[in-house]
Amino acid sequence: MAYGLKIFDASSNVRLDTTDRLNRYVAFYTGTITGTNSVALTISGYDITDGTWGIAEGHDNPHLLIISTSNTITLSIDQTANTVPPSSADYSLYVFRL
């Protein structure tokens, strides 16, 4: 017999099962990048190779360049885009784990 927790809605549909994975927010960063500067965010334990980490950027800025490496996420303004890059870019970065 399997053990665990199942959660059902009012219509007896399973909403949460023992095989489901839930998000856990690890960090939230917000700020502004100017010119050719960059921002390096260090996240303890962040490992892009294990498949359990995710990031989401809240401003959806097409000029924002996000580079992920283990333990670090670097943000900068993409200077190689086909359009003139802005002088500054706001960011809101959510870091979560599955």
GROMACS .gro file of N, CA, C and O in nm:
model
  392
    1MET      N    1   0.084  -0.117   0.000
    1MET     CA    2   0.000   0.000   0.000
    1MET      C    3   0.089   0.124   0.000
    1MET      O    4   0.184   0.134   0.075
    2ALA      N    5   0.055   0.221  -0.086
    2ALA     CA    6   0.131   0.346  -0.094
    2ALA      C    7   0.086   0.442   0.016
    2ALA      O    8  -0.030   0.443   0.057
    3TYR      N    9   0.179   0.522   0.063
    3TYR     CA   10   0.149   0.622   0.165
    3TYR      C   11   0.170   0.760   0.107
    3TYR      O   12   0.253   0.780   0.021
    4GLY      N   13   0.095   0.856   0.157
    4GLY     CA   14   0.111   0.993   0.113
    4GLY      C   15  -0.019   1.069   0.128
    4GLY      O   16  -0.118   1.018   0.180
    5LEU      N   17  -0.018   1.189   0.078
    5LEU     CA   18  -0.132   1.279   0.090
    5LEU      C   19  -0.189   1.307  -0.048
    5LEU      O   20  -0.115   1.337  -0.142
    6LYS      N   21  -0.320   1.295  -0.060
    6LYS     CA   22  -0.391   1.336  -0.180
    6LYS      C   23  -0.493   1.440  -0.139
    6LYS      O   24  -0.560   1.425  -0.038
    7ILE      N   25  -0.507   1.543  -0.221
    7ILE     CA   26  -0.606   1.647  -0.194
    7ILE      C   27  -0.706   1.645  -0.309
    7ILE      O   28  -0.669   1.645  -0.426
    8PHE      N   29  -0.835   1.644  -0.272
    8PHE     CA   30  -0.944   1.639  -0.369
    8PHE      C   31  -1.023   1.769  -0.365
    8PHE      O   32  -1.033   1.833  -0.261
    9ASP      N   33  -1.084   1.806  -0.479
    9ASP     CA   34  -1.175   1.920  -0.480
    9ASP      C   35  -1.316   1.873  -0.448
    9ASP      O   36  -1.338   1.754  -0.419
   10ALA      N   37  -1.412   1.963  -0.455
   10ALA     CA   38  -1.550   1.931  -0.419
   10ALA      C   39  -1.614   1.827  -0.512
   10ALA      O   40  -1.710   1.761  -0.474
   11SER      N   41  -1.559   1.810  -0.633
   11SER     CA   42  -1.612   1.713  -0.728
   11SER      C   43  -1.536   1.581  -0.727
   11SER      O   44  -1.546   1.502  -0.820
   12SER      N   45  -1.457   1.559  -0.625
   12SER     CA   46  -1.377   1.437  -0.606
   12SER      C   47  -1.264   1.420  -0.708
   12SER      O   48  -1.217   1.310  -0.732
   13ASN      N   49  -1.222   1.530  -0.772
   13ASN     CA   50  -1.107   1.525  -0.861
   13ASN      C   51  -0.980   1.543  -0.778
   13ASN      O   52  -0.976   1.626  -0.687
   14VAL      N   53  -0.877   1.466  -0.809
   14VAL     CA   54  -0.750   1.479  -0.739
   14VAL      C   55  -0.684   1.610  -0.781
   14VAL      O   56  -0.660   1.634  -0.899
   15ARG      N   57  -0.656   1.699  -0.687
   15ARG     CA   58  -0.591   1.828  -0.715
   15ARG      C   59  -0.443   1.826  -0.680
   15ARG      O   60  -0.365   1.902  -0.735
   16LEU      N   61  -0.404   1.742  -0.585
   16LEU     CA   62  -0.264   1.727  -0.545
   16LEU      C   63  -0.241   1.582  -0.511
   16LEU      O   64  -0.316   1.523  -0.433
   17ASP      N   65  -0.137   1.524  -0.572
   17ASP     CA   66  -0.109   1.383  -0.552
   17ASP      C   67   0.035   1.366  -0.504
   17ASP      O   68   0.114   1.460  -0.508
   18THR      N   69   0.068   1.247  -0.461
   18THR     CA   70   0.201   1.220  -0.409
   18THR      C   71   0.310   1.231  -0.516
   18THR      O   72   0.426   1.249  -0.484
   19THR      N   73   0.272   1.224  -0.642
   19THR     CA   74   0.371   1.234  -0.750
   19THR      C   75   0.388   1.376  -0.801
   19THR      O   76   0.473   1.402  -0.886
   20ASP      N   77   0.309   1.472  -0.752
   20ASP     CA   78   0.318   1.612  -0.796
   20ASP      C   79   0.437   1.682  -0.732
   20ASP      O   80   0.479   1.649  -0.621
   21ARG      N   81   0.491   1.780  -0.805
   21ARG     CA   82   0.599   1.863  -0.752
   21ARG      C   83   0.545   2.005  -0.738
   21ARG      O   84   0.474   2.054  -0.825
   22LEU      N   85   0.580   2.072  -0.630
   22LEU     CA   86   0.533   2.207  -0.603
   22LEU      C   87   0.647   2.307  -0.613
   22LEU      O   88   0.761   2.275  -0.580
   23ASN      N   89   0.614   2.429  -0.660
   23ASN     CA   90   0.714   2.536  -0.666
   23ASN      C   91   0.742   2.588  -0.527
   23ASN      O   92   0.654   2.594  -0.442
   24ARG      N   93   0.866   2.628  -0.507
   24ARG     CA   94   0.904   2.697  -0.385
   24ARG      C   95   0.989   2.816  -0.428
   24ARG      O   96   1.092   2.801  -0.491
   25TYR      N   97   0.939   2.937  -0.396
   25TYR     CA   98   1.015   3.055  -0.431
   25TYR      C   99   1.136   3.067  -0.340
   25TYR      O  100   1.126   3.057  -0.219
   26VAL      N  101   1.252   3.087  -0.400
   26VAL     CA  102   1.377   3.094  -0.327
   26VAL      C  103   1.419   3.239  -0.307
   26VAL      O  104   1.465   3.277  -0.200
   27ALA      N  105   1.401   3.323  -0.409
   27ALA     CA  106   1.445   3.462  -0.400
   27ALA      C  107   1.370   3.548  -0.500
   27ALA      O  108   1.316   3.499  -0.600
   28PHE      N  109   1.368   3.678  -0.471
   28PHE     CA  110   1.311   3.777  -0.561
   28PHE      C  111   1.406   3.896  -0.564
   28PHE      O  112   1.447   3.946  -0.459
   29TYR      N  113   1.445   3.936  -0.682
   29TYR     CA  114   1.537   4.048  -0.699
   29TYR      C  115   1.473   4.153  -0.788
   29TYR      O  116   1.408   4.119  -0.887
   30THR      N  117   1.494   4.279  -0.756
   30THR     CA  118   1.442   4.387  -0.838
   30THR      C  119   1.545   4.499  -0.841
   30THR      O  120   1.621   4.517  -0.745
   31GLY      N  121   1.549   4.572  -0.950
   31GLY     CA  122   1.644   4.682  -0.961
   31GLY      C  123   1.647   4.739  -1.100
   31GLY      O  124   1.561   4.710  -1.184
   32THR      N  125   1.749   4.819  -1.127
   32THR     CA  126   1.768   4.883  -1.256
   32THR      C  127   1.913   4.867  -1.299
   32THR      O  128   2.004   4.886  -1.219
   33ILE      N  129   1.933   4.834  -1.423
   33ILE     CA  130   2.066   4.823  -1.483
   33ILE      C  131   2.083   4.944  -1.574
   33ILE      O  132   1.992   4.978  -1.649
   34THR      N  133   2.200   5.007  -1.569
   34THR     CA  134   2.225   5.123  -1.654
   34THR      C  135   2.345   5.098  -1.745
   34THR      O  136   2.442   5.033  -1.706
   35GLY      N  137   2.336   5.151  -1.866
   35GLY     CA  138   2.446   5.145  -1.962
   35GLY      C  139   2.498   5.006  -1.987
   35GLY      O  140   2.423   4.913  -2.012
   36THR      N  141   2.630   4.992  -1.981
   36THR     CA  142   2.693   4.863  -2.006
   36THR      C  143   2.723   4.788  -1.876
   36THR      O  144   2.796   4.689  -1.877
   37ASN      N  145   2.668   4.834  -1.765
   37ASN     CA  146   2.687   4.767  -1.637
   37ASN      C  147   2.612   4.634  -1.635
   37ASN      O  148   2.521   4.612  -1.715
   38SER      N  149   2.648   4.548  -1.543
   38SER     CA  150   2.576   4.423  -1.524
   38SER      C  151   2.555   4.401  -1.374
   38SER      O  152   2.620   4.464  -1.292
   39VAL      N  153   2.461   4.313  -1.344
   39VAL     CA  154   2.431   4.277  -1.206
   39VAL      C  155   2.449   4.127  -1.193
   39VAL      O  156   2.389   4.050  -1.268
   40ALA      N  157   2.532   4.084  -1.098
   40ALA     CA  158   2.553   3.941  -1.073
   40ALA      C  159   2.483   3.904  -0.944
   40ALA      O  160   2.511   3.961  -0.839
   41LEU      N  161   2.389   3.813  -0.952
   41LEU     CA  162   2.312   3.767  -0.836
   41LEU      C  163   2.362   3.629  -0.797
   41LEU      O  164   2.360   3.537  -0.879
   42THR      N  165   2.408   3.615  -0.674
   42THR     CA  166   2.458   3.487  -0.626
   42THR      C  167   2.349   3.419  -0.546
   42THR      O  168   2.297   3.475  -0.450
   43ILE      N  169   2.313   3.297  -0.585
   43ILE     CA  170   2.209   3.220  -0.518
   43ILE      C  171   2.272   3.090  -0.469
   43ILE      O  172   2.318   3.008  -0.548
   44SER      N  173   2.274   3.073  -0.339
   44SER     CA  174   2.335   2.955  -0.280
   44SER      C  175   2.262   2.829  -0.325
   44SER      O  176   2.140   2.820  -0.317
   45GLY      N  177   2.336   2.733  -0.376
   45GLY     CA  178   2.278   2.607  -0.419
   45GLY      C  179   2.221   2.606  -0.559
   45GLY      O  180   2.181   2.501  -0.610
   46TYR      N  181   2.214   2.721  -0.625
   46TYR     CA  182   2.157   2.731  -0.760
   46TYR      C  183   2.241   2.649  -0.857
   46TYR      O  184   2.360   2.671  -0.872
   47ASP      N  185   2.179   2.553  -0.923
   47ASP     CA  186   2.250   2.464  -1.015
   47ASP      C  187   2.162   2.445  -1.138
   47ASP      O  188   2.058   2.380  -1.131
   48ILE      N  189   2.204   2.502  -1.250
   48ILE     CA  190   2.122   2.495  -1.371
   48ILE      C  191   2.120   2.357  -1.434
   48ILE      O  192   2.038   2.329  -1.520
   49THR      N  193   2.209   2.268  -1.389
   49THR     CA  194   2.219   2.137  -1.452
   49THR      C  195   2.127   2.032  -1.392
   49THR      O  196   2.107   1.927  -1.451
   50ASP      N  197   2.070   2.057  -1.273
   50ASP     CA  198   1.991   1.950  -1.210
   50ASP      C  199   1.844   1.951  -1.248
   50ASP      O  200   1.769   1.862  -1.211
   51GLY      N  201   1.796   2.052  -1.322
   51GLY     CA  202   1.660   2.054  -1.373
   51GLY      C  203   1.551   2.088  -1.272
   51GLY      O  204   1.433   2.077  -1.302
   52THR      N  205   1.588   2.132  -1.152
   52THR     CA  206   1.487   2.164  -1.051
   52THR      C  207   1.477   2.313  -1.022
   52THR      O  208   1.399   2.354  -0.938
   53TRP      N  209   1.555   2.396  -1.091
   53TRP     CA  210   1.555   2.540  -1.068
   53TRP      C  211   1.490   2.611  -1.187
   53TRP      O  212   1.498   2.566  -1.300
   54GLY      N  213   1.430   2.726  -1.160
   54GLY     CA  214   1.372   2.806  -1.266
   54GLY      C  215   1.384   2.953  -1.232
   54GLY      O  216   1.399   2.992  -1.116
   55ILE      N  217   1.380   3.036  -1.336
   55ILE     CA  218   1.380   3.181  -1.318
   55ILE      C  219   1.272   3.240  -1.407
   55ILE      O  220   1.240   3.186  -1.513
   56ALA      N  221   1.215   3.351  -1.363
   56ALA     CA  222   1.116   3.423  -1.442
   56ALA      C  223   1.141   3.572  -1.424
   56ALA      O  224   1.164   3.618  -1.313
   57GLU      N  225   1.137   3.646  -1.535
   57GLU     CA  226   1.159   3.790  -1.530
   57GLU      C  227   1.027   3.859  -1.548
   57GLU      O  228   0.955   3.836  -1.644
   58GLY      N  229   0.992   3.946  -1.455
   58GLY     CA  230   0.860   4.006  -1.450
   58GLY      C  231   0.834   4.119  -1.547
   58GLY      O  232   0.720   4.150  -1.578
   59HIS      N  233   0.937   4.185  -1.601
   59HIS     CA  234   0.917   4.299  -1.690
   59HIS      C  235   0.910   4.260  -1.836
   59HIS      O  236   0.870   4.340  -1.920
   60ASP      N  237   0.952   4.138  -1.870
   60ASP     CA  238   0.952   4.090  -2.008
   60ASP      C  239   1.020   4.190  -2.101
   60ASP      O  240   0.968   4.225  -2.205
   61ASN      N  241   1.137   4.237  -2.060
   61ASN     CA  242   1.213   4.336  -2.136
   61ASN      C  243   1.296   4.266  -2.243
   61ASN      O  244   1.384   4.186  -2.211
   62PRO      N  245   1.273   4.295  -2.372
   62PRO     CA  246   1.347   4.227  -2.478
   62PRO      C  247   1.497   4.263  -2.481
   62PRO      O  248   1.575   4.194  -2.544
   63HIS      N  249   1.536   4.371  -2.415
   63HIS     CA  250   1.677   4.412  -2.413
   63HIS      C  251   1.753   4.357  -2.293
   63HIS      O  252   1.872   4.381  -2.280
   64LEU      N  253   1.684   4.284  -2.205
   64LEU     CA  254   1.750   4.229  -2.087
   64LEU      C  255   1.814   4.095  -2.120
   64LEU      O  256   1.749   4.005  -2.171
   65LEU      N  257   1.942   4.085  -2.095
   65LEU     CA  258   2.017   3.962  -2.121
   65LEU      C  259   2.039   3.892  -1.988
   65LEU      O  260   2.092   3.950  -1.894
   66ILE      N  261   1.994   3.766  -1.980
   66ILE     CA  262   2.006   3.687  -1.857
   66ILE      C  263   2.095   3.568  -1.886
   66ILE      O  264   2.066   3.488  -1.976
   67ILE      N  265   2.204   3.557  -1.812
   67ILE     CA  266   2.298   3.446  -1.828
   67ILE      C  267   2.304   3.370  -1.696
   67ILE      O  268   2.335   3.428  -1.592
   68SER      N  269   2.274   3.240  -1.701
   68SER     CA  270   2.276   3.156  -1.582
   68SER      C  271   2.396   3.065  -1.582
   68SER      O  272   2.426   3.000  -1.682
   69THR      N  273   2.465   3.061  -1.470
   69THR     CA  274   2.568   2.963  -1.444
   69THR      C  275   2.542   2.909  -1.305
   69THR      O  276   2.459   2.963  -1.233
   70SER      N  277   2.609   2.805  -1.265
   70SER     CA  278   2.586   2.752  -1.131
   70SER      C  279   2.619   2.856  -1.026
   70SER      O  280   2.725   2.919  -1.031
   71ASN      N  281   2.526   2.879  -0.934
   71ASN     CA  282   2.533   2.973  -0.823
   71ASN      C  283   2.521   3.121  -0.862
   71ASN      O  284   2.516   3.205  -0.775
   72THR      N  285   2.517   3.154  -0.991
   72THR     CA  286   2.513   3.295  -1.031
   72THR      C  287   2.419   3.317  -1.149
   72THR      O  288   2.418   3.240  -1.244
   73ILE      N  289   2.344   3.427  -1.142
   73ILE     CA  290   2.265   3.475  -1.255
   73ILE      C  291   2.313   3.616  -1.284
   73ILE      O  292   2.315   3.700  -1.194
   74THR      N  293   2.354   3.642  -1.408
   74THR     CA  294   2.405   3.773  -1.445
   74THR      C  295   2.305   3.841  -1.537
   74THR      O  296   2.261   3.782  -1.636
   75LEU      N  297   2.271   3.965  -1.505
   75LEU     CA  298   2.177   4.044  -1.584
   75LEU      C  299   2.250   4.163  -1.645
   75LEU      O  300   2.330   4.228  -1.577
   76SER      N  301   2.222   4.192  -1.771
   76SER     CA  302   2.279   4.309  -1.837
   76SER      C  303   2.187   4.352  -1.950
   76SER      O  304   2.092   4.281  -1.984
   77ILE      N  305   2.216   4.467  -2.008
   77ILE     CA  306   2.140   4.515  -2.124
   77ILE      C  307   2.208   4.459  -2.248
   77ILE      O  308   2.329   4.472  -2.266
   78ASP      N  309   2.130   4.393  -2.332
   78ASP     CA  310   2.184   4.331  -2.454
   78ASP      C  311   2.226   4.440  -2.551
   78ASP      O  312   2.143   4.512  -2.605
   79GLN      N  313   2.355   4.451  -2.573
   79GLN     CA  314   2.410   4.553  -2.662
   79GLN      C  315   2.416   4.504  -2.807
   79GLN      O  316   2.453   4.580  -2.896
   80THR      N  317   2.382   4.377  -2.832
   80THR     CA  318   2.393   4.321  -2.966
   80THR      C  319   2.260   4.314  -3.039
   80THR      O  320   2.253   4.262  -3.149
   81ALA      N  321   2.152   4.365  -2.978
   81ALA     CA  322   2.019   4.359  -3.041
   81ALA      C  323   2.019   4.443  -3.168
   81ALA      O  324   2.102   4.532  -3.187
   82ASN      N  325   1.923   4.416  -3.256
   82ASN     CA  326   1.912   4.488  -3.383
   82ASN      C  327   1.860   4.631  -3.366
   82ASN      O  328   1.862   4.708  -3.460
   83THR      N  329   1.813   4.664  -3.249
   83THR     CA  330   1.764   4.799  -3.222
   83THR      C  331   1.857   4.867  -3.121
   83THR      O  332   1.939   4.803  -3.056
   84VAL      N  333   1.845   4.996  -3.109
   84VAL     CA  334   1.928   5.071  -3.015
   84VAL      C  335   1.887   5.034  -2.873
   84VAL      O  336   1.770   5.042  -2.837
   85PRO      N  337   1.982   4.987  -2.791
   85PRO     CA  338   1.947   4.948  -2.654
   85PRO      C  339   1.911   5.069  -2.569
   85PRO      O  340   1.961   5.179  -2.592
   86PRO      N  341   1.825   5.051  -2.472
   86PRO     CA  342   1.790   5.162  -2.384
   86PRO      C  343   1.907   5.197  -2.292
   86PRO      O  344   2.000   5.118  -2.275
   87SER      N  345   1.903   5.316  -2.234
   87SER     CA  346   2.010   5.357  -2.143
   87SER      C  347   1.998   5.288  -2.008
   87SER      O  348   2.095   5.281  -1.932
   88SER      N  349   1.879   5.238  -1.976
   88SER     CA  350   1.859   5.163  -1.851
   88SER      C  351   1.747   5.061  -1.871
   88SER      O  352   1.666   5.073  -1.962
   89ALA      N  353   1.745   4.961  -1.783
   89ALA     CA  354   1.641   4.858  -1.791
   89ALA      C  355   1.607   4.813  -1.649
   89ALA      O  356   1.696   4.784  -1.569
   90ASP      N  357   1.478   4.811  -1.618
   90ASP     CA  358   1.431   4.761  -1.490
   90ASP      C  359   1.418   4.609  -1.498
   90ASP      O  360   1.391   4.554  -1.605
   91TYR      N  361   1.437   4.544  -1.385
   91TYR     CA  362   1.418   4.399  -1.381
   91TYR      C  363   1.351   4.358  -1.251
   91TYR      O  364   1.364   4.424  -1.148
   92SER      N  365   1.275   4.252  -1.258
   92SER     CA  366   1.216   4.182  -1.143
   92SER      C  367   1.237   4.035  -1.170
   92SER      O  368   1.176   3.978  -1.260
   93LEU      N  369   1.325   3.973  -1.095
   93LEU     CA  370   1.363   3.836  -1.122
   93LEU      C  371   1.317   3.745  -1.008
   93LEU      O  372   1.350   3.768  -0.893
   94TYR      N  373   1.239   3.644  -1.044
   94TYR     CA  374   1.191   3.544  -0.949
   94TYR      C  375   1.276   3.419  -0.966
   94TYR      O  376   1.294   3.371  -1.078
   95VAL      N  377   1.328   3.365  -0.859
   95VAL     CA  378   1.404   3.241  -0.861
   95VAL      C  379   1.324   3.139  -0.782
   95VAL      O  380   1.284   3.164  -0.669
   96PHE      N  381   1.296   3.024  -0.843
   96PHE     CA  382   1.216   2.924  -0.774
   96PHE      C  383   1.275   2.785  -0.796
   96PHE      O  384   1.360   2.765  -0.881
   97ARG      N  385   1.227   2.694  -0.716
   97ARG     CA  386   1.272   2.556  -0.725
   97ARG      C  387   1.150   2.465  -0.733
   97ARG      O  388   1.052   2.485  -0.663
   98LEU      N  389   1.157   2.365  -0.817
   98LEU     CA  390   1.048   2.271  -0.834
   98LEU      C  391   1.063   2.154  -0.741
   98LEU      O  392   1.170   2.115  -0.705
   0.00000   0.00000   0.00000
